[in-house]
Coordinates of C-alpha atoms and ligand atoms in Angstrom, one line a residue:
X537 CA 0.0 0.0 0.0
X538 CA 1.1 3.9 -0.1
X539 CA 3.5 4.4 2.7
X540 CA 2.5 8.6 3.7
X541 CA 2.2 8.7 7.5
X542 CA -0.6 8.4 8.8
X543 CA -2.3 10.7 11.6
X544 CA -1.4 9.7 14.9
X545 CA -4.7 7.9 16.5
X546 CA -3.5 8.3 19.8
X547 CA -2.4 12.0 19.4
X548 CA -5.9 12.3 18.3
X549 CA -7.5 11.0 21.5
X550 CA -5.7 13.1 23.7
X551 CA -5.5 16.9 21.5
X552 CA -8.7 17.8 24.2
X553 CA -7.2 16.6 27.3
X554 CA -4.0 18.0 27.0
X555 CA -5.1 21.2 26.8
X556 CA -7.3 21.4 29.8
X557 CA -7.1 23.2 33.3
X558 CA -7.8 21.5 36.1
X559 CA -11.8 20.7 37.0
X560 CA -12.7 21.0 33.1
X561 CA -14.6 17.9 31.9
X562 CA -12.9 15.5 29.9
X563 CA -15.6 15.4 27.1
X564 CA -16.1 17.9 24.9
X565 CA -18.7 20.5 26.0
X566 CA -21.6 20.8 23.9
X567 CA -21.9 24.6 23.2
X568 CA -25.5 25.7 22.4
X569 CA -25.6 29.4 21.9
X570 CA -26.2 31.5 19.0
X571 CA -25.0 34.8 21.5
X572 CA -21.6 35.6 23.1
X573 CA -21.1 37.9 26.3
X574 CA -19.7 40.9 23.9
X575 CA -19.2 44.2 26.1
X576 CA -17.4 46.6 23.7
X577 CA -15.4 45.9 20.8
X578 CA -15.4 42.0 19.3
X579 CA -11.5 41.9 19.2
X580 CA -10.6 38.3 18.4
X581 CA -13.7 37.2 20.7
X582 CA -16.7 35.2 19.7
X583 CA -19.7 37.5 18.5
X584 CA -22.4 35.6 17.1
X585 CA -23.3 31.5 16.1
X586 CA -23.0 31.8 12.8
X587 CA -19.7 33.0 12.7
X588 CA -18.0 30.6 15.2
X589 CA -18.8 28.2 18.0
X590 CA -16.3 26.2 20.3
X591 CA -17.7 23.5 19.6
X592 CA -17.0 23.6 15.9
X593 CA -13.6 24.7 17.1
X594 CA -13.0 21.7 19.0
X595 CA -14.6 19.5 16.2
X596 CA -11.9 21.0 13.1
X597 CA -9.2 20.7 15.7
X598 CA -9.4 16.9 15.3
X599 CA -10.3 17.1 11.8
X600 CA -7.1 19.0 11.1
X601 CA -5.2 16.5 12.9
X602 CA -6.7 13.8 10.3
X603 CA -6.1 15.6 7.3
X604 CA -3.0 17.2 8.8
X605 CA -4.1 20.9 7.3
X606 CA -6.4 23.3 8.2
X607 CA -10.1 22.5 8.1
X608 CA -13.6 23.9 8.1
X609 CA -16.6 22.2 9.1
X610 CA -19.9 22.1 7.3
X611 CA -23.7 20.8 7.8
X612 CA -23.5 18.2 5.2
X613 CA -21.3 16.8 2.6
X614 CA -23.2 18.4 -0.2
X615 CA -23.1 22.0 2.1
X616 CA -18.7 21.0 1.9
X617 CA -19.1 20.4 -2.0
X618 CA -21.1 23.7 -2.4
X619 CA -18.9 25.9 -0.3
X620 CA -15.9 24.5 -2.5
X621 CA -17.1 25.4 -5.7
X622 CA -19.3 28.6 -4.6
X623 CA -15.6 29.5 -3.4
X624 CA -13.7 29.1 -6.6
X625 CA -15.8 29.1 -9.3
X626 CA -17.6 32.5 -11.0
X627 CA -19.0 33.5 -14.4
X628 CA -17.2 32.5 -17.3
X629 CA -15.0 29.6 -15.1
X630 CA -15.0 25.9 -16.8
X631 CA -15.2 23.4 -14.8
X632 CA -14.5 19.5 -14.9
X633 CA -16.3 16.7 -12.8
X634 CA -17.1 13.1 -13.1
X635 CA -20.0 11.7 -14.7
X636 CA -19.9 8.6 -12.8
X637 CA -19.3 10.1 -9.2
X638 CA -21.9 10.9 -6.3
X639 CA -25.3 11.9 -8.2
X640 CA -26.2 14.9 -6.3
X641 CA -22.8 17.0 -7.3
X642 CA -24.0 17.0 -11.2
X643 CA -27.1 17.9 -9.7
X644 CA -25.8 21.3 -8.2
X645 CA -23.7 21.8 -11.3
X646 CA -26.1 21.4 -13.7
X647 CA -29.0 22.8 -11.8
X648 CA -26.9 25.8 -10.4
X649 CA -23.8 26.6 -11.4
X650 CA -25.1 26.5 -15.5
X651 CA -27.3 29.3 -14.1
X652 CA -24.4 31.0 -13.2
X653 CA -22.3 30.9 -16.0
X654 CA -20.2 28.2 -15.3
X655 CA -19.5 25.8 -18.2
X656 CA -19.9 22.4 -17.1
X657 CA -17.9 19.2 -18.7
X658 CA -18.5 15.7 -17.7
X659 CA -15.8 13.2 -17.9
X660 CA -16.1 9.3 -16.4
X661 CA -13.7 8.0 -14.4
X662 CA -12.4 5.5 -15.5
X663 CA -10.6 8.1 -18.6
X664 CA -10.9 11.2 -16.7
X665 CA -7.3 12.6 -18.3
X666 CA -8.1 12.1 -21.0
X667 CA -8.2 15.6 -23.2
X668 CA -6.2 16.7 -20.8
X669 CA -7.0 20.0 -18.2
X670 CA -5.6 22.9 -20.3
X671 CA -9.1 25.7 -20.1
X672 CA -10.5 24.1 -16.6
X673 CA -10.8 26.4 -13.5
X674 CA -11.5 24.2 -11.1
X675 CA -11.3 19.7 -11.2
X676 CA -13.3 18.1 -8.9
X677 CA -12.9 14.4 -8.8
X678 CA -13.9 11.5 -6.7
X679 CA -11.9 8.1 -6.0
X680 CA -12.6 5.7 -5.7
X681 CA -15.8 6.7 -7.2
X682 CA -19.3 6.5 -5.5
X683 CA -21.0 4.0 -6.8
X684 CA -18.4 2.2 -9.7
X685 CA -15.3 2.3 -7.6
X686 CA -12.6 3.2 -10.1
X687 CA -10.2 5.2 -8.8
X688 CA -8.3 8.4 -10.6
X689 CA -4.4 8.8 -10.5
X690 CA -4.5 11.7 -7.6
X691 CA -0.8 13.1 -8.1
X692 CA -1.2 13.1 -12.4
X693 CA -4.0 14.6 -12.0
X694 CA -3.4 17.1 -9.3
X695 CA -0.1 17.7 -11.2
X696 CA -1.5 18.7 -14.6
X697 CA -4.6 20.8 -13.2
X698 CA -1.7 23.0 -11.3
X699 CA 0.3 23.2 -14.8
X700 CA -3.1 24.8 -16.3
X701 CA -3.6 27.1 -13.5
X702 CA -6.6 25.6 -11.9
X703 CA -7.7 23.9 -8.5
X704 CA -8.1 20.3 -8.1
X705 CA -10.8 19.1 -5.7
X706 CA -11.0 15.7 -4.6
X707 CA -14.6 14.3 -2.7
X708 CA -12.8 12.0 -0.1
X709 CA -15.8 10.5 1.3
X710 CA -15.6 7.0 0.4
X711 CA -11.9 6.2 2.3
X712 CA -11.6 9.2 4.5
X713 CA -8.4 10.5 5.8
X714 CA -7.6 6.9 7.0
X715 CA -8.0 5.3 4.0
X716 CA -6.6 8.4 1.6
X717 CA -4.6 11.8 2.2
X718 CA -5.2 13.8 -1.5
X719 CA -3.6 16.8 0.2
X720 CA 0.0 14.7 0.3
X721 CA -0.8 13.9 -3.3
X722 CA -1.0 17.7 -4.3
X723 CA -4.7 18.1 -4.6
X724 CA -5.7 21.7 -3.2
X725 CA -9.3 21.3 -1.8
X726 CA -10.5 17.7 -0.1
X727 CA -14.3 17.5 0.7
X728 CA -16.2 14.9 2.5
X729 CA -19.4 14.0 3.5
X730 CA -18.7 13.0 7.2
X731 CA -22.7 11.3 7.2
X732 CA -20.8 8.6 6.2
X733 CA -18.0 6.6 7.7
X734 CA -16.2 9.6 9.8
X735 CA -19.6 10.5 11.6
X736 CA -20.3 6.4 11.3
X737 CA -23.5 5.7 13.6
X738 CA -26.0 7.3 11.2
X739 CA -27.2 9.6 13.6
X740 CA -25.9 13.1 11.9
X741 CA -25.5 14.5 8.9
X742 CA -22.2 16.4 8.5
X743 CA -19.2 17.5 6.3
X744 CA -15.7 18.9 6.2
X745 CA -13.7 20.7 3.2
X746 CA -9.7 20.5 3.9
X747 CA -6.6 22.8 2.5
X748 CA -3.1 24.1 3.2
X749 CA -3.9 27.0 1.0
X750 CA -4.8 29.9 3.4
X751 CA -6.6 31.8 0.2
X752 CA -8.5 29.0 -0.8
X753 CA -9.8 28.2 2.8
X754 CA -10.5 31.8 3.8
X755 CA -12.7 32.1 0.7
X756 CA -14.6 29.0 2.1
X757 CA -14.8 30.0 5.6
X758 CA -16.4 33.8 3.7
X759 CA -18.6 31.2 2.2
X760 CA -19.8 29.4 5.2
X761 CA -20.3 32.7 7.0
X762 CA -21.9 34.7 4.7
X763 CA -24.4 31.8 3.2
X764 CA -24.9 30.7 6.2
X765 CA -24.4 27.4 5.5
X766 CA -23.4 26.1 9.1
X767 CA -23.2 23.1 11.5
X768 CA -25.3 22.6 14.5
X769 CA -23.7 22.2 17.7
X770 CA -25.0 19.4 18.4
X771 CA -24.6 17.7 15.2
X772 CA -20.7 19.1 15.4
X773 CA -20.6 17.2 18.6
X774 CA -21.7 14.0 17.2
X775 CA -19.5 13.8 14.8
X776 CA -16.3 14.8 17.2
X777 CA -18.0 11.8 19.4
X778 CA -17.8 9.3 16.0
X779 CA -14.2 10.3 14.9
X780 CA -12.7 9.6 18.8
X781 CA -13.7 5.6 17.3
X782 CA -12.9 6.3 13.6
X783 CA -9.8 4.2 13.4
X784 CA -11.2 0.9 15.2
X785 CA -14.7 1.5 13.2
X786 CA -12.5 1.7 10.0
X787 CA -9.6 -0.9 10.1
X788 CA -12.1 -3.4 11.3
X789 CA -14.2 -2.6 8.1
X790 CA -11.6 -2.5 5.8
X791 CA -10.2 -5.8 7.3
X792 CA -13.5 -7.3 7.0
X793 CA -14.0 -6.1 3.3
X794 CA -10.7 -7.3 2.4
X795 CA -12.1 -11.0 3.5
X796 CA -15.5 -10.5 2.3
X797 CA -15.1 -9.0 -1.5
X798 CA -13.0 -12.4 -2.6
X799 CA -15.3 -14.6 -1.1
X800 CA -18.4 -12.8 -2.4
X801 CA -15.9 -13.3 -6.2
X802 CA -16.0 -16.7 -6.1
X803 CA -20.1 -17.0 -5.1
X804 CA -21.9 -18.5 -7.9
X805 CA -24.3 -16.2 -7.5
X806 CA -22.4 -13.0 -7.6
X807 CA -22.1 -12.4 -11.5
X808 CA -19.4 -9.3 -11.6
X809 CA -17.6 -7.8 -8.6
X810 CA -15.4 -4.3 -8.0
X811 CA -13.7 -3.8 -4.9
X812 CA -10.3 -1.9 -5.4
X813 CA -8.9 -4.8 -3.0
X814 CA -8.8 -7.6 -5.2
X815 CA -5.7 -8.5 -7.2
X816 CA -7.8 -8.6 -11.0
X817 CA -9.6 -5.3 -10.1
X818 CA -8.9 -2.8 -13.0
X819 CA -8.3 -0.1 -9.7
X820 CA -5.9 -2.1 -7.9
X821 CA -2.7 -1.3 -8.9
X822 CA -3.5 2.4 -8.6
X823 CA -5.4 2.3 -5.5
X824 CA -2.4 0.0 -3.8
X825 CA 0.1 2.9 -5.0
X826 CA -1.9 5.9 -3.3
X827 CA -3.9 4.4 -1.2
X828 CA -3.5 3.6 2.8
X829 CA -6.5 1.2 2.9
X830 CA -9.1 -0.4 0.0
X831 CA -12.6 1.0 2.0
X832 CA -15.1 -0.8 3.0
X833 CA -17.8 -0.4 0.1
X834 CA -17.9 -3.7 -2.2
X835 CA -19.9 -3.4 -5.5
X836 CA -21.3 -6.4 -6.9
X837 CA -23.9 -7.5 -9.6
X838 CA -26.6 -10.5 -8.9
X839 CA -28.8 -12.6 -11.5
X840 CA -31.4 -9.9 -11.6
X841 CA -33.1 -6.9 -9.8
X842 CA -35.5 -9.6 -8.1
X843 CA -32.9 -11.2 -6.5
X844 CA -30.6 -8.6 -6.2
X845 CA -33.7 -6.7 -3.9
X846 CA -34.8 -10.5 -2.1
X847 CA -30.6 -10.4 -0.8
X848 CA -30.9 -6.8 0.1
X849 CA -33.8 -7.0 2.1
X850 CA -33.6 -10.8 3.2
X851 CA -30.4 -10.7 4.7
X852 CA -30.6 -10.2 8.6
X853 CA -27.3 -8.7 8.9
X854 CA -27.9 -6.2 6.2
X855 CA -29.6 -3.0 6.3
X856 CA -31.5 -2.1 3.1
X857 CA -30.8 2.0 3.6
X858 CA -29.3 4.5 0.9
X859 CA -26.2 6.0 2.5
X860 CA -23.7 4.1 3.9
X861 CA -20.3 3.8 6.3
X862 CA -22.3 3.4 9.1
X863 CA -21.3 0.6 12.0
X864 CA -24.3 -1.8 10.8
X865 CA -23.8 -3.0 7.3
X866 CA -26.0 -1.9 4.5
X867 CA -26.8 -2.3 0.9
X868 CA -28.9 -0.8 -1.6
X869 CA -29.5 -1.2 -5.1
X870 CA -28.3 2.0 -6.8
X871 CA -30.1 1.9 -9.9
X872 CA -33.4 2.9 -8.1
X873 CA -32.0 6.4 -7.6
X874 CA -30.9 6.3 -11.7
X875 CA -27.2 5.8 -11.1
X876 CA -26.3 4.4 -14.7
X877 CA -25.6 0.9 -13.3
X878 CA -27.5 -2.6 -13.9
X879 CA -30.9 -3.1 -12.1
X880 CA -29.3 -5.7 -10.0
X881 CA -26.0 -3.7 -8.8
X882 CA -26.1 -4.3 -5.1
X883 CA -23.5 -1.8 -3.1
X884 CA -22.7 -2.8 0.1
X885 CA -20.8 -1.1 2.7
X886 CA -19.3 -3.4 5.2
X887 CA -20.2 -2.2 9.4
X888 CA -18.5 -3.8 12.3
X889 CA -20.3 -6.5 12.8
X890 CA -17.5 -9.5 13.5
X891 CA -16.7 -10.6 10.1
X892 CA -17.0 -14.4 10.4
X893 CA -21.0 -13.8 11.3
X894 CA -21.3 -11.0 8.6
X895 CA -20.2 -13.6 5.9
X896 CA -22.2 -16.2 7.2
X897 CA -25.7 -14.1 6.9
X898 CA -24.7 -12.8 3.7
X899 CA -23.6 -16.6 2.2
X900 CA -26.6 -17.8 3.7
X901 CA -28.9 -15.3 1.8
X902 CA -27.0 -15.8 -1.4
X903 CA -26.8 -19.2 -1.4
X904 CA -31.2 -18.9 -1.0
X905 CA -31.7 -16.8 -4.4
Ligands
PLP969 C1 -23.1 11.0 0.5 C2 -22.0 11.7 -0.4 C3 -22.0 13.0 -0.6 C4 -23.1 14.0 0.0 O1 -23.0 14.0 1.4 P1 -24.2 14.5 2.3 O2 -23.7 14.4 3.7 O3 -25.4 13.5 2.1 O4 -24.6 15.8 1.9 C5 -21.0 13.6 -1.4 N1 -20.1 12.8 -2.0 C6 -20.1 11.4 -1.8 C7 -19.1 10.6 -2.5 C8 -21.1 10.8 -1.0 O5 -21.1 9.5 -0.9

């Protein structure tokens, strides 16, 4: 696998409690005000909720320890997404996304950035430098991609989109900064929907943008402020509750994927397979040489959409949800939302659940179509 250094995990646990003064409580206070005792001038003080809350504060400190670079918290991944392109992108600006990646980002593109002016180009994955980046403003990728899985060389790309003069964006969500550090691999902007695996009890919808360009992130923080686009406490809070447990939630999900996705290969009933982890996946030898980990989402196609939905739902291990990363494995069909997959494309995001009685509920329910 890539050899960057990792975050330290324990460093991580303790960023809060070395800092305190005697008699403060251990876990993070959640801060619920939308005022601030202001007599006089603001200075450097807090003024108002929408503009800053130490609970936010304490949340971005431990998502800048993951990412290892400055970071600025958001209400949702989409919310991350928006602030990043709202940020760098104005009339007349070309810009270059996937047409295979999470559905919703062509959605804001097409839906509201066209409005504005923006020219918007479409590329798939799996030959996104192709034509090169010479004219783009701003290159927003995914990898590996949400739903197919293929996976875009970071560093070329990141490379050649600096060469033009533009600002590469990569949507992190489906390894997190565990499984994948774009920043190391010279990509400007990361974003990530922290719903998913970083937040991982699907109890909070969150997100995160990520740079070590103080321009870039000042224009985002501008954004968050001035939209209004921010995080609830308590939601913040959640989600620096779920990342105190990311690294045991995600290594036992990537080790349990890692044993699932060949077994699932070699199922008479599993007719294709992607998972970035096995050896014959077109991904693999990319994801191995810039990736820390594989993930945990396994993409596989069954006989047909009947079956594919009878596993889905059957299986008592599995929940049948859209979304995913969360502790309790799920699956979902993705062709009911339109992605442009076969009707009986399961994917399935591997939870915690021990992985010797996760594989036998989902051979038993295969092994039943
Ligand atoms: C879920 C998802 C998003 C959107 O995140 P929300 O938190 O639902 O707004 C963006 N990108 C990818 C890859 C996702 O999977």
């Amino acid at each position: 696998m890539a050899d960057f250094s990792k975050p330290s995990m324990a460093e991580l646990l303790h960023l809060r409690g070395n800092q305190l003064d005697k008699g403060e409580p251990i876990a993070l206070p959640l801060v619920q005000s939308s005022m601030y005792h202001l007599p006089g001038l603001a200075e450097n003080f807090p003024f108002y909720g929408r503009a800053t809350n130490p609970t936010w504060d304490a949340l971005e400190h431990a998502l800048a320890h993951l990412e290892r670079a400055d970071c600025i918290a958001f209400p949702s991944g989409m919310a991350a997404i928006s602030a990043s392109l709202f940020a760098t992108l104005k009339a007349g600006c070309k810009l270059l996304i996937p047409s295979d990646g999470y559905y919703v980002t062509r959605v804001l593109s097409s839906r509201f950035l066209s409005n504005l002016g923006v020219e918007v180009v479409e590329r798939p994955s799996n030959a996104f430098e192709d034509g090169g980046f010479e004219g783009f403003d701003v290159v927003f990728v995914e990898t590996p991609s949400n739903p197919g899985l293929d996976v875009v060389d970071l560093s070329s790309i990141a490379k050649q989109v600096r060469a033009a003069g533009g600002v590469s964006i990569c949507d992190n969500t489906t390894l997190t900064p565990l499984g994948q550090q774009p920043l190391d691999l010279g990509i400007d902007i990361v974003v990530s929907s922290d719903t998913k695996s970083m937040g991982g009890h699907s109890d909070a919808l969150m997100g995160h943008v990520a740079s070590r360009n103080g321009d870039l992130l000042q224009a985002m923080e501008d954004w968050r402020r001035i939209s209004g686009s921010i995080p609830g406490p308590q939601e913040a809070w959640l989600l620096h509750r779920g990342l105190e447990s990311l690294d045991v939630r995600f290594e036992r999900m990537c080790n349990s994927a890692e044993l699932i996705a060949p077994r699932l290969a070699e199922h008479k009933a599993v007719q294709s397979i992607r998972f970035p982890g096995l050896q014959v996946d077109p991904s693999h030898n990319l994801a191995k040489s810039q990736q820390l980990r594989f993930g945990f989402l396994i993409c596989f196609t069954l006989e047909s959409e009947e079956k594919a939905e009878r596993f889905i739902n059957d299986c008592p291990y599995l929940r049948p949800a859209t979304s995913f990363g969360g502790i309790h494995s799920s699956a979902e069909r993705r062709a009911r939302w339109g992605d442009d997959v076969d009707p009986a494309f399961v994917r399935l995001s591997i939870g915690c659940e021990p992985a010797e009685e996760l594989w036998e509920a989902l051979k038993t329910s295969l092994d039943q179509l």
